[in-house]
Amino acid sequence: MADDRNEAGQREAGGAGGGQSGAAQALRVAARVPESVVRDARRIVVKVGSTLVTNEGRGLDEDAISRWGRQIAELRAMGKEVVMVSSGAVAEGMKRLGWARRPKAMHELQAAAAVGQMGLAQVYETCFRAHGLGTAQVLLTHDDLADRKRYLNARSTLLALLELGVVPIINENDTVVTDEIKFGDNDTLGALVANLIDADALVILTDQSGLFTADPRRDPQARLLERVVAGDPALEAIAGGAGSSIGRGGMITKVLAAKRAASSGAHTIVASGREADVLVRLARGEAIGTRFIAQMPRMAARKQWLADHLQLRGAVRLDVGAARALVAGGRSLLPIGVTEVSGEFERGEAVAIHDPEGREIARGLINYSSSETRLIMRRPSSEIEAILGFMEEPELVHRDNLVLR
């Protein structure tokens, strides 16, 4: 019965009236549909676009940023962790520099970002502080997330900020990016951050109400798609088209971001940032915008990624107790349980984890290099700092970064 309702709802969302494309008619039906993407989520990434942040390029919209701060404070009171990905640095820099059009030259974009980032961070800090929220500025490049060591460093920092009750405000580091390493749009960055911190949901706030069967600005019969399968190829055909003159994205980047977020098991919502109390209403279970449903559960998706897509750089062998704790207890790997280290690897690289007989029982991302691991193996975590002079993490491999074989 539930499947019948889901299928009927999908047909209604896709519509059958005039003006609908063949691609819209071919949309897949979501196999697993959560009752409420945001209500059921514990950790959420919220991305807001340049058009919203800068009030159509007229300057930073402090009222809008303050409203998001109030809503995030309410979400925090509900027990949810929130990370924000905010565009707007280049747009704010353009305003401060008196530029009417977005430049194309990389050095001019970087200059605008450097000028605008100052104001962006200041406004977020002021507006969020008024609602009792601390903020932290985090600037990332694609290189930070492609490099395993920097990936783990970024992950550790963001998780520490969330544990401290601070709201990270993330933006692409436009001041230093080049054509080779730039994300290209903050929708993609939002999806990558969702993967980085194991978010349950990605909410993309934009100036549109969601994904329609056609461009609603040109086709009056276009219908809002309320529920779709993230990664459905038909969505990319529906969403073709560029973004605004202020931002770099468009609906196509949001569809692709939802696809990327789904690869790590996160659902995505694309909704209008101009809807009153949109984040709070979503958290209360209201259906707003378009839901992009991930077909694989979050942890299963992450485990598959760990198992299939990383090149092993070395191995560690465990004693009987540590092997049992991993396999039967679902525990993290501590250095005290390691008896042997083979290969040469750096922090963040993938290693095989062997039982006492040398059989691979797991693999994961290691928090210490091979040379450091040799120094701390067979020792309790409380001695790591005394031995190495620092402590990255108490675990050698955290259970969230480990998959059993």
mmCIF file of C-alpha atoms in Angstrom:
data_model
loop_
_atom_site.group_PDB
_atom_site.id
_atom_site.type_symbol
_atom_site.label_atom_id
_atom_site.label_comp_id
_atom_site.label_asym_id
_atom_site.label_seq_id
_atom_site.Cartn_x
_atom_site.Cartn_y
_atom_site.Cartn_z
ATOM 1 C CA MET A 1 0.000 0.000 0.000
ATOM 2 C CA ALA A 2 2.819 2.386 0.881
ATOM 3 C CA ASP A 3 4.509 1.641 -2.464
ATOM 4 C CA ASP A 4 1.244 2.371 -4.285
ATOM 5 C CA ARG A 5 0.953 5.733 -2.525
ATOM 6 C CA ASN A 6 4.563 6.574 -3.338
ATOM 7 C CA GLU A 7 4.046 5.725 -7.000
ATOM 8 C CA ALA A 8 0.824 7.696 -7.184
ATOM 9 C CA GLY A 9 2.495 10.655 -5.548
ATOM 10 C CA GLN A 10 5.330 10.466 -8.065
ATOM 11 C CA ARG A 11 2.898 10.469 -10.973
ATOM 12 C CA GLU A 12 1.173 13.507 -9.499
ATOM 13 C CA ALA A 13 4.494 15.297 -9.003
ATOM 14 C CA GLY A 14 5.563 14.560 -12.549
ATOM 15 C CA GLY A 15 2.214 15.624 -13.953
ATOM 16 C CA ALA A 16 0.632 14.521 -17.223
ATOM 17 C CA GLY A 17 -0.556 17.824 -18.626
ATOM 18 C CA GLY A 18 0.657 19.833 -21.567
ATOM 19 C CA GLY A 19 4.085 21.404 -21.565
ATOM 20 C CA GLN A 20 5.710 18.438 -19.840
ATOM 21 C CA SER A 21 8.836 17.001 -21.431
ATOM 22 C CA GLY A 22 9.402 13.336 -22.247
ATOM 23 C CA ALA A 23 12.160 13.368 -19.675
ATOM 24 C CA ALA A 24 9.681 14.404 -16.977
ATOM 25 C CA GLN A 25 7.375 11.540 -17.921
ATOM 26 C CA ALA A 26 10.289 9.077 -17.585
ATOM 27 C CA LEU A 27 11.154 9.968 -13.979
ATOM 28 C CA ARG A 28 11.918 7.042 -11.710
ATOM 29 C CA VAL A 29 9.886 6.333 -8.585
ATOM 30 C CA ALA A 30 11.744 6.531 -5.280
ATOM 31 C CA ALA A 31 12.056 3.058 -3.742
ATOM 32 C CA ARG A 32 12.510 4.370 -0.213
ATOM 33 C CA VAL A 33 10.878 7.646 0.780
ATOM 34 C CA PRO A 34 11.500 9.042 4.268
ATOM 35 C CA GLU A 35 8.525 10.724 5.870
ATOM 36 C CA SER A 36 10.483 13.941 6.274
ATOM 37 C CA VAL A 37 14.016 14.512 5.058
ATOM 38 C CA VAL A 38 14.872 17.308 7.511
ATOM 39 C CA ARG A 39 12.683 16.265 10.446
ATOM 40 C CA ASP A 40 14.375 12.861 10.524
ATOM 41 C CA ALA A 41 17.894 14.268 10.008
ATOM 42 C CA ARG A 42 20.369 14.747 12.836
ATOM 43 C CA ARG A 43 23.099 16.509 10.832
ATOM 44 C CA ILE A 44 22.206 18.953 8.048
ATOM 45 C CA VAL A 45 24.128 21.006 5.504
ATOM 46 C CA VAL A 46 22.309 24.197 4.455
ATOM 47 C CA LYS A 47 23.555 25.921 1.302
ATOM 48 C CA VAL A 48 22.389 29.425 0.413
ATOM 49 C CA GLY A 49 23.111 31.045 -2.938
ATOM 50 C CA SER A 50 24.547 34.409 -3.870
ATOM 51 C CA THR A 51 21.222 35.811 -5.060
ATOM 52 C CA LEU A 52 19.671 35.249 -1.622
ATOM 53 C CA VAL A 53 22.703 36.274 0.438
ATOM 54 C CA THR A 54 23.238 39.507 -1.485
ATOM 55 C CA ASN A 55 19.604 40.421 -2.226
ATOM 56 C CA GLU A 56 19.991 40.085 -6.000
ATOM 57 C CA GLY A 57 23.477 41.576 -5.890
ATOM 58 C CA ARG A 58 22.491 44.748 -4.061
ATOM 59 C CA GLY A 59 24.633 43.945 -1.013
ATOM 60 C CA LEU A 60 24.631 41.523 1.875
ATOM 61 C CA ASP A 61 21.066 40.979 3.086
ATOM 62 C CA GLU A 62 21.481 41.201 6.850
ATOM 63 C CA ASP A 63 17.768 40.650 7.492
ATOM 64 C CA ALA A 64 17.799 37.374 5.536
ATOM 65 C CA ILE A 65 21.004 36.171 7.229
ATOM 66 C CA SER A 66 19.529 37.031 10.611
ATOM 67 C CA ARG A 67 16.382 35.041 9.782
ATOM 68 C CA TRP A 68 18.505 31.999 8.898
ATOM 69 C CA GLY A 69 20.373 32.442 12.162
ATOM 70 C CA ARG A 70 17.115 32.425 14.134
ATOM 71 C CA GLN A 71 15.911 29.333 12.307
ATOM 72 C CA ILE A 72 19.187 27.489 12.815
ATOM 73 C CA ALA A 73 18.989 28.330 16.509
ATOM 74 C CA GLU A 74 15.571 26.627 16.536
ATOM 75 C CA LEU A 75 16.970 23.602 14.701
ATOM 76 C CA ARG A 76 19.759 23.416 17.250
ATOM 77 C CA ALA A 77 17.138 23.425 20.016
ATOM 78 C CA MET A 78 15.583 20.407 18.265
ATOM 79 C CA GLY A 79 18.877 18.557 18.639
ATOM 80 C CA LYS A 80 20.108 19.025 15.087
ATOM 81 C CA GLU A 81 23.626 19.926 13.983
ATOM 82 C CA VAL A 82 23.851 22.455 11.144
ATOM 83 C CA VAL A 83 26.663 23.450 8.807
ATOM 84 C CA MET A 84 26.140 26.345 6.398
ATOM 85 C CA VAL A 85 27.649 26.658 2.948
ATOM 86 C CA SER A 86 27.294 30.263 1.866
ATOM 87 C CA SER A 87 27.950 31.932 -1.428
ATOM 88 C CA GLY A 88 28.207 35.706 -1.655
ATOM 89 C CA ALA A 89 31.863 36.671 -1.254
ATOM 90 C CA VAL A 90 32.441 37.491 -4.926
ATOM 91 C CA ALA A 91 29.070 39.235 -5.228
ATOM 92 C CA GLU A 92 29.735 41.354 -2.140
ATOM 93 C CA GLY A 93 33.211 42.155 -3.400
ATOM 94 C CA MET A 94 31.766 43.263 -6.735
ATOM 95 C CA LYS A 95 29.436 45.659 -4.914
ATOM 96 C CA ARG A 96 32.234 47.084 -2.783
ATOM 97 C CA LEU A 97 34.445 47.506 -5.848
ATOM 98 C CA GLY A 98 31.645 49.089 -7.887
ATOM 99 C CA TRP A 99 31.550 46.355 -10.555
ATOM 100 C CA ALA A 100 28.186 45.859 -12.282
ATOM 101 C CA ARG A 101 29.091 42.589 -14.026
ATOM 102 C CA ARG A 102 30.784 39.467 -12.739
ATOM 103 C CA PRO A 103 34.357 39.412 -14.090
ATOM 104 C CA LYS A 104 35.713 36.432 -16.004
ATOM 105 C CA ALA A 105 39.419 36.876 -15.330
ATOM 106 C CA MET A 106 40.564 34.618 -12.479
ATOM 107 C CA HIS A 107 42.664 37.309 -10.766
ATOM 108 C CA GLU A 108 39.693 39.708 -10.725
ATOM 109 C CA LEU A 109 37.396 37.034 -9.272
ATOM 110 C CA GLN A 110 39.996 36.323 -6.605
ATOM 111 C CA ALA A 111 40.328 40.010 -5.794
ATOM 112 C CA ALA A 112 36.549 40.391 -5.492
ATOM 113 C CA ALA A 113 36.396 37.333 -3.226
ATOM 114 C CA ALA A 114 39.139 38.699 -0.975
ATOM 115 C CA VAL A 115 37.270 41.989 -0.558
ATOM 116 C CA GLY A 116 33.843 40.406 -0.130
ATOM 117 C CA GLN A 117 34.837 37.642 2.253
ATOM 118 C CA MET A 118 35.605 40.214 4.957
ATOM 119 C CA GLY A 119 32.060 41.549 4.933
ATOM 120 C CA LEU A 120 30.476 38.108 4.570
ATOM 121 C CA ALA A 121 32.183 36.717 7.678
ATOM 122 C CA GLN A 122 31.415 39.848 9.692
ATOM 123 C CA VAL A 123 27.703 39.821 8.873
ATOM 124 C CA TYR A 124 27.294 36.119 9.648
ATOM 125 C CA GLU A 125 29.094 36.518 12.975
ATOM 126 C CA THR A 126 26.979 39.546 13.972
ATOM 127 C CA CYS A 127 23.622 38.145 12.848
ATOM 128 C CA PHE A 128 24.121 34.665 14.278
ATOM 129 C CA ARG A 129 25.577 35.952 17.553
ATOM 130 C CA ALA A 130 22.322 37.855 18.098
ATOM 131 C CA HIS A 131 20.588 34.471 18.268
ATOM 132 C CA GLY A 132 23.139 32.937 20.611
ATOM 133 C CA LEU A 133 25.113 31.124 17.911
ATOM 134 C CA GLY A 134 28.881 31.140 17.548
ATOM 135 C CA THR A 135 30.241 30.903 14.023
ATOM 136 C CA ALA A 136 33.491 29.854 12.370
ATOM 137 C CA GLN A 137 34.716 30.696 8.891
ATOM 138 C CA VAL A 138 35.966 27.691 6.903
ATOM 139 C CA LEU A 139 37.342 28.178 3.379
ATOM 140 C CA LEU A 140 37.871 25.064 1.259
ATOM 141 C CA THR A 141 39.167 24.133 -2.160
ATOM 142 C CA HIS A 142 38.615 20.923 -4.117
ATOM 143 C CA ASP A 143 42.226 20.046 -3.347
ATOM 144 C CA ASP A 144 41.417 20.007 0.375
ATOM 145 C CA LEU A 145 38.887 17.223 -0.142
ATOM 146 C CA ALA A 146 40.777 15.280 -2.816
ATOM 147 C CA ASP A 147 43.849 14.886 -0.604
ATOM 148 C CA ARG A 148 43.171 12.200 2.007
ATOM 149 C CA LYS A 149 45.208 13.839 4.762
ATOM 150 C CA ARG A 150 43.578 17.237 4.273
ATOM 151 C CA TYR A 151 40.183 15.524 3.947
ATOM 152 C CA LEU A 152 40.580 14.033 7.423
ATOM 153 C CA ASN A 153 41.902 17.314 8.802
ATOM 154 C CA ALA A 154 38.889 19.211 7.436
ATOM 155 C CA ARG A 155 36.509 16.540 8.718
ATOM 156 C CA SER A 156 38.049 16.563 12.198
ATOM 157 C CA THR A 157 37.858 20.352 12.391
ATOM 158 C CA LEU A 158 34.218 20.524 11.306
ATOM 159 C CA LEU A 159 33.133 17.755 13.666
ATOM 160 C CA ALA A 160 34.986 19.466 16.513
ATOM 161 C CA LEU A 161 33.202 22.749 15.762
ATOM 162 C CA LEU A 162 29.824 20.995 15.813
ATOM 163 C CA GLU A 163 30.666 19.331 19.107
ATOM 164 C CA LEU A 164 31.545 22.766 20.515
ATOM 165 C CA GLY A 165 28.163 24.107 19.444
ATOM 166 C CA VAL A 166 29.625 26.381 16.736
ATOM 167 C CA VAL A 167 28.014 26.814 13.304
ATOM 168 C CA PRO A 168 30.665 26.484 10.554
ATOM 169 C CA ILE A 169 30.133 28.919 7.669
ATOM 170 C CA ILE A 170 31.823 27.319 4.660
ATOM 171 C CA ASN A 171 32.695 28.926 1.354
ATOM 172 C CA GLU A 172 34.965 28.048 -1.507
ATOM 173 C CA ASN A 173 38.366 29.672 -1.070
ATOM 174 C CA ASP A 174 37.955 31.854 -4.160
ATOM 175 C CA THR A 175 40.994 33.934 -3.242
ATOM 176 C CA VAL A 176 43.403 31.103 -4.039
ATOM 177 C CA VAL A 177 41.528 28.768 -6.401
ATOM 178 C CA THR A 178 42.658 28.128 -9.944
ATOM 179 C CA ASP A 179 40.770 26.616 -12.883
ATOM 180 C CA GLU A 180 42.122 23.203 -11.942
ATOM 181 C CA ILE A 181 40.922 23.095 -8.329
ATOM 182 C CA LYS A 182 37.826 25.295 -8.075
ATOM 183 C CA PHE A 183 34.537 23.602 -7.245
ATOM 184 C CA GLY A 184 32.775 25.710 -9.837
ATOM 185 C CA ASP A 185 29.705 26.334 -7.694
ATOM 186 C CA ASN A 186 28.734 26.080 -4.062
ATOM 187 C CA ASP A 187 26.006 23.531 -4.795
ATOM 188 C CA THR A 188 28.796 21.047 -5.514
ATOM 189 C CA LEU A 189 30.637 22.245 -2.423
ATOM 190 C CA GLY A 190 27.518 21.639 -0.327
ATOM 191 C CA ALA A 191 27.301 18.047 -1.584
ATOM 192 C CA LEU A 192 30.985 17.431 -0.883
ATOM 193 C CA VAL A 193 30.619 18.809 2.632
ATOM 194 C CA ALA A 194 27.597 16.535 3.172
ATOM 195 C CA ASN A 195 29.848 13.604 2.313
ATOM 196 C CA LEU A 196 32.701 14.970 4.419
ATOM 197 C CA ILE A 197 30.709 15.168 7.671
ATOM 198 C CA ASP A 198 28.283 12.263 7.053
ATOM 199 C CA ALA A 199 25.278 14.587 6.849
ATOM 200 C CA ASP A 200 21.805 13.093 6.675
ATOM 201 C CA ALA A 201 20.420 15.889 4.519
ATOM 202 C CA LEU A 202 21.505 18.707 2.213
ATOM 203 C CA VAL A 203 19.147 21.686 1.956
ATOM 204 C CA ILE A 204 19.806 23.995 -0.995
ATOM 205 C CA LEU A 205 18.038 27.331 -0.633
ATOM 206 C CA THR A 206 17.645 29.208 -3.882
ATOM 207 C CA ASP A 207 15.463 31.815 -5.548
ATOM 208 C CA GLN A 208 13.300 29.111 -7.154
ATOM 209 C CA SER A 209 10.606 27.007 -5.487
ATOM 210 C CA GLY A 210 12.246 23.758 -6.573
ATOM 211 C CA LEU A 211 12.642 21.670 -9.718
ATOM 212 C CA PHE A 212 9.824 21.978 -12.247
ATOM 213 C CA THR A 213 8.918 19.875 -15.278
ATOM 214 C CA ALA A 214 9.928 22.888 -17.376
ATOM 215 C CA ASP A 215 11.173 26.427 -16.774
ATOM 216 C CA PRO A 216 8.227 28.063 -14.959
ATOM 217 C CA ARG A 217 9.362 31.485 -16.136
ATOM 218 C CA ARG A 218 8.686 30.404 -19.722
ATOM 219 C CA ASP A 219 6.071 27.658 -19.442
ATOM 220 C CA PRO A 220 2.922 28.452 -17.409
ATOM 221 C CA GLN A 221 2.015 24.739 -17.356
ATOM 222 C CA ALA A 222 5.267 23.722 -15.670
ATOM 223 C CA ARG A 223 4.664 21.703 -12.516
ATOM 224 C CA LEU A 224 6.744 21.417 -9.375
ATOM 225 C CA LEU A 225 8.323 18.002 -8.887
ATOM 226 C CA GLU A 226 7.820 17.340 -5.200
ATOM 227 C CA ARG A 227 9.659 14.001 -4.962
ATOM 228 C CA VAL A 228 12.265 12.539 -7.327
ATOM 229 C CA VAL A 229 15.071 9.992 -7.269
ATOM 230 C CA ALA A 230 18.467 11.636 -6.848
ATOM 231 C CA GLY A 231 20.687 10.677 -9.762
ATOM 232 C CA ASP A 232 17.837 9.978 -12.188
ATOM 233 C CA PRO A 233 19.308 10.916 -15.618
ATOM 234 C CA ALA A 234 15.968 12.405 -16.693
ATOM 235 C CA LEU A 235 16.398 15.180 -14.128
ATOM 236 C CA GLU A 236 19.476 16.569 -15.871
ATOM 237 C CA ALA A 237 17.537 17.002 -19.101
ATOM 238 C CA ILE A 238 14.759 18.800 -17.245
ATOM 239 C CA ALA A 239 17.130 21.089 -15.330
ATOM 240 C CA GLY A 240 19.336 22.339 -18.169
ATOM 241 C CA GLY A 241 20.054 26.066 -18.161
ATOM 242 C CA ALA A 242 22.314 28.660 -16.578
ATOM 243 C CA GLY A 243 22.029 30.476 -13.290
ATOM 244 C CA SER A 244 21.783 34.167 -12.528
ATOM 245 C CA SER A 245 24.266 36.863 -13.458
ATOM 246 C CA ILE A 246 25.298 37.015 -9.801
ATOM 247 C CA GLY A 247 25.933 33.339 -9.090
ATOM 248 C CA ARG A 248 27.553 30.553 -11.078
ATOM 249 C CA GLY A 249 24.983 27.841 -10.625
ATOM 250 C CA GLY A 250 21.523 27.088 -11.905
ATOM 251 C CA MET A 251 19.069 24.224 -11.415
ATOM 252 C CA ILE A 252 21.383 21.813 -13.238
ATOM 253 C CA THR A 253 24.100 22.287 -10.595
ATOM 254 C CA LYS A 254 21.544 21.542 -7.890
ATOM 255 C CA VAL A 255 20.443 18.346 -9.614
ATOM 256 C CA LEU A 256 24.061 17.249 -9.941
ATOM 257 C CA ALA A 257 24.738 18.194 -6.315
ATOM 258 C CA ALA A 258 21.786 16.059 -5.197
ATOM 259 C CA LYS A 259 23.209 13.182 -7.221
ATOM 260 C CA ARG A 260 26.608 13.612 -5.557
ATOM 261 C CA ALA A 261 25.086 13.892 -2.069
ATOM 262 C CA ALA A 262 23.064 10.722 -2.702
ATOM 263 C CA SER A 263 26.272 8.807 -3.405
ATOM 264 C CA SER A 264 27.036 9.163 0.309
ATOM 265 C CA GLY A 265 23.431 8.449 1.330
ATOM 266 C CA ALA A 266 22.264 12.031 1.968
ATOM 267 C CA HIS A 267 18.860 13.218 0.782
ATOM 268 C CA THR A 268 18.581 16.711 -0.750
ATOM 269 C CA ILE A 269 15.876 19.357 -0.694
ATOM 270 C CA VAL A 270 15.864 22.284 -3.122
ATOM 271 C CA ALA A 271 13.524 25.009 -1.935
ATOM 272 C CA SER A 272 12.987 28.745 -2.011
ATOM 273 C CA GLY A 273 15.021 30.645 0.541
ATOM 274 C CA ARG A 274 12.327 33.318 0.492
ATOM 275 C CA GLU A 275 9.727 30.994 2.030
ATOM 276 C CA ALA A 276 8.923 32.191 5.535
ATOM 277 C CA ASP A 277 10.638 30.016 8.190
ATOM 278 C CA VAL A 278 11.544 27.472 5.515
ATOM 279 C CA LEU A 279 14.137 25.629 7.628
ATOM 280 C CA VAL A 280 11.923 25.377 10.700
ATOM 281 C CA ARG A 281 8.936 24.249 8.658
ATOM 282 C CA LEU A 282 11.037 21.583 6.944
ATOM 283 C CA ALA A 283 12.277 20.433 10.352
ATOM 284 C CA ARG A 284 8.676 20.114 11.512
ATOM 285 C CA GLY A 285 7.916 17.819 8.598
ATOM 286 C CA GLU A 286 6.302 20.191 6.111
ATOM 287 C CA ALA A 287 6.785 19.313 2.426
ATOM 288 C CA ILE A 288 8.406 22.312 0.709
ATOM 289 C CA GLY A 289 10.270 22.373 -2.579
ATOM 290 C CA THR A 290 11.670 19.285 -4.289
ATOM 291 C CA ARG A 291 12.922 16.248 -2.371
ATOM 292 C CA PHE A 292 15.749 14.327 -4.044
ATOM 293 C CA ILE A 293 15.703 10.893 -2.414
ATOM 294 C CA ALA A 294 18.917 8.902 -2.016
ATOM 295 C CA GLN A 295 18.367 5.230 -2.735
ATOM 296 C CA MET A 296 21.126 3.894 -0.458
ATOM 297 C CA PRO A 297 21.208 4.450 3.330
ATOM 298 C CA ARG A 298 23.896 6.892 4.446
ATOM 299 C CA MET A 299 26.151 4.494 6.324
ATOM 300 C CA ALA A 300 25.850 1.773 3.676
ATOM 301 C CA ALA A 301 26.866 4.284 1.000
ATOM 302 C CA ARG A 302 29.907 5.406 2.997
ATOM 303 C CA LYS A 303 30.957 1.823 3.684
ATOM 304 C CA GLN A 304 30.688 0.980 -0.014
ATOM 305 C CA TRP A 305 32.858 3.978 -0.869
ATOM 306 C CA LEU A 306 35.478 2.901 1.673
ATOM 307 C CA ALA A 307 35.404 -0.673 0.435
ATOM 308 C CA ASP A 308 35.524 -0.115 -3.299
ATOM 309 C CA HIS A 309 37.060 3.216 -4.200
ATOM 310 C CA LEU A 310 40.272 3.632 -2.242
ATOM 311 C CA GLN A 311 43.729 2.308 -3.102
ATOM 312 C CA LEU A 312 45.319 0.558 -0.143
ATOM 313 C CA ARG A 313 48.671 1.985 0.951
ATOM 314 C CA GLY A 314 49.625 -0.466 3.683
ATOM 315 C CA ALA A 315 48.327 -2.729 6.425
ATOM 316 C CA VAL A 316 48.190 -3.183 10.184
ATOM 317 C CA ARG A 317 47.912 -6.506 12.027
ATOM 318 C CA LEU A 318 45.845 -6.796 15.215
ATOM 319 C CA ASP A 319 45.879 -8.943 18.297
ATOM 320 C CA VAL A 320 42.965 -11.241 19.081
ATOM 321 C CA GLY A 321 41.193 -8.754 21.357
ATOM 322 C CA ALA A 322 41.330 -5.864 18.898
ATOM 323 C CA ALA A 323 40.157 -8.059 16.015
ATOM 324 C CA ARG A 324 37.227 -9.249 18.095
ATOM 325 C CA ALA A 325 36.343 -5.666 19.112
ATOM 326 C CA LEU A 326 36.198 -4.598 15.455
ATOM 327 C CA VAL A 327 34.269 -7.570 14.084
ATOM 328 C CA ALA A 328 31.905 -8.345 16.960
ATOM 329 C CA GLY A 329 31.758 -5.054 18.824
ATOM 330 C CA GLY A 330 31.701 -2.490 16.014
ATOM 331 C CA ARG A 331 34.469 -0.547 17.760
ATOM 332 C CA SER A 332 37.075 1.887 16.479
ATOM 333 C CA LEU A 333 40.649 0.630 16.127
ATOM 334 C CA LEU A 334 42.948 1.841 18.904
ATOM 335 C CA PRO A 335 46.749 1.738 18.645
ATOM 336 C CA ILE A 336 47.067 -0.607 21.623
ATOM 337 C CA GLY A 337 45.588 -3.449 19.554
ATOM 338 C CA VAL A 338 48.114 -3.221 16.690
ATOM 339 C CA THR A 339 50.999 -5.701 16.650
ATOM 340 C CA GLU A 340 52.561 -5.038 13.241
ATOM 341 C CA VAL A 341 52.668 -2.318 10.560
ATOM 342 C CA SER A 342 53.506 -2.980 6.907
ATOM 343 C CA GLY A 343 53.922 -0.557 4.014
ATOM 344 C CA GLU A 344 54.420 3.196 4.018
ATOM 345 C CA PHE A 345 51.409 5.477 4.290
ATOM 346 C CA GLU A 346 50.414 8.972 5.389
ATOM 347 C CA ARG A 347 47.553 10.192 7.570
ATOM 348 C CA GLY A 348 44.246 9.846 5.749
ATOM 349 C CA GLU A 349 45.281 7.048 3.411
ATOM 350 C CA ALA A 350 43.502 3.710 3.212
ATOM 351 C CA VAL A 351 45.022 0.669 4.907
ATOM 352 C CA ALA A 352 44.046 -2.969 5.207
ATOM 353 C CA ILE A 353 43.368 -4.292 8.708
ATOM 354 C CA HIS A 354 44.448 -7.899 9.305
ATOM 355 C CA ASP A 355 43.620 -10.354 12.045
ATOM 356 C CA PRO A 356 46.403 -12.216 13.903
ATOM 357 C CA GLU A 357 46.574 -14.824 11.079
ATOM 358 C CA GLY A 358 47.066 -12.138 8.414
ATOM 359 C CA ARG A 359 43.548 -12.273 6.926
ATOM 360 C CA GLU A 360 41.997 -8.943 5.922
ATOM 361 C CA ILE A 361 39.017 -8.276 8.170
ATOM 362 C CA ALA A 362 38.530 -4.566 7.475
ATOM 363 C CA ARG A 363 39.937 -1.493 5.802
ATOM 364 C CA GLY A 364 39.750 2.178 6.630
ATOM 365 C CA LEU A 365 41.262 5.643 6.690
ATOM 366 C CA ILE A 366 44.111 5.815 9.184
ATOM 367 C CA ASN A 367 44.712 8.820 11.436
ATOM 368 C CA TYR A 368 48.490 8.450 11.692
ATOM 369 C CA SER A 369 51.334 7.810 9.249
ATOM 370 C CA SER A 370 53.107 4.452 9.119
ATOM 371 C CA SER A 371 56.111 5.811 11.019
ATOM 372 C CA GLU A 372 53.861 7.315 13.712
ATOM 373 C CA THR A 373 51.800 4.125 13.932
ATOM 374 C CA ARG A 374 54.950 2.082 14.566
ATOM 375 C CA LEU A 375 55.783 4.358 17.485
ATOM 376 C CA ILE A 376 52.365 4.210 19.152
ATOM 377 C CA MET A 377 51.308 0.615 18.418
ATOM 378 C CA ARG A 378 50.797 -1.535 21.526
ATOM 379 C CA ARG A 379 50.409 1.661 23.563
ATOM 380 C CA PRO A 380 47.231 3.157 25.074
ATOM 381 C CA SER A 381 45.735 6.262 23.461
ATOM 382 C CA SER A 382 46.504 8.270 26.593
ATOM 383 C CA GLU A 383 50.215 8.024 25.725
ATOM 384 C CA ILE A 384 49.977 9.198 22.094
ATOM 385 C CA GLU A 385 50.728 12.847 22.845
ATOM 386 C CA ALA A 386 53.688 11.996 25.088
ATOM 387 C CA ILE A 387 55.171 9.738 22.398
ATOM 388 C CA LEU A 388 54.542 11.874 19.295
ATOM 389 C CA GLY A 389 54.338 15.358 20.810
ATOM 390 C CA PHE A 390 50.767 15.745 19.516
ATOM 391 C CA MET A 391 47.531 13.766 19.163
ATOM 392 C CA GLU A 392 45.467 13.910 15.978
ATOM 393 C CA GLU A 393 42.795 11.518 17.277
ATOM 394 C CA PRO A 394 42.600 8.946 20.093
ATOM 395 C CA GLU A 395 41.674 6.275 17.517
ATOM 396 C CA LEU A 396 44.002 4.845 14.917
ATOM 397 C CA VAL A 397 40.994 4.274 12.628
ATOM 398 C CA HIS A 398 37.602 5.628 13.669
ATOM 399 C CA ARG A 399 34.684 3.265 13.179
ATOM 400 C CA ASP A 400 32.977 5.779 10.839
ATOM 401 C CA ASN A 401 36.021 5.508 8.555
ATOM 402 C CA LEU A 402 36.206 1.719 8.704
ATOM 403 C CA VAL A 403 34.401 -1.044 6.813
ATOM 404 C CA LEU A 404 34.449 -4.769 7.602
ATOM 405 C CA ARG A 405 35.324 -7.176 4.795
#
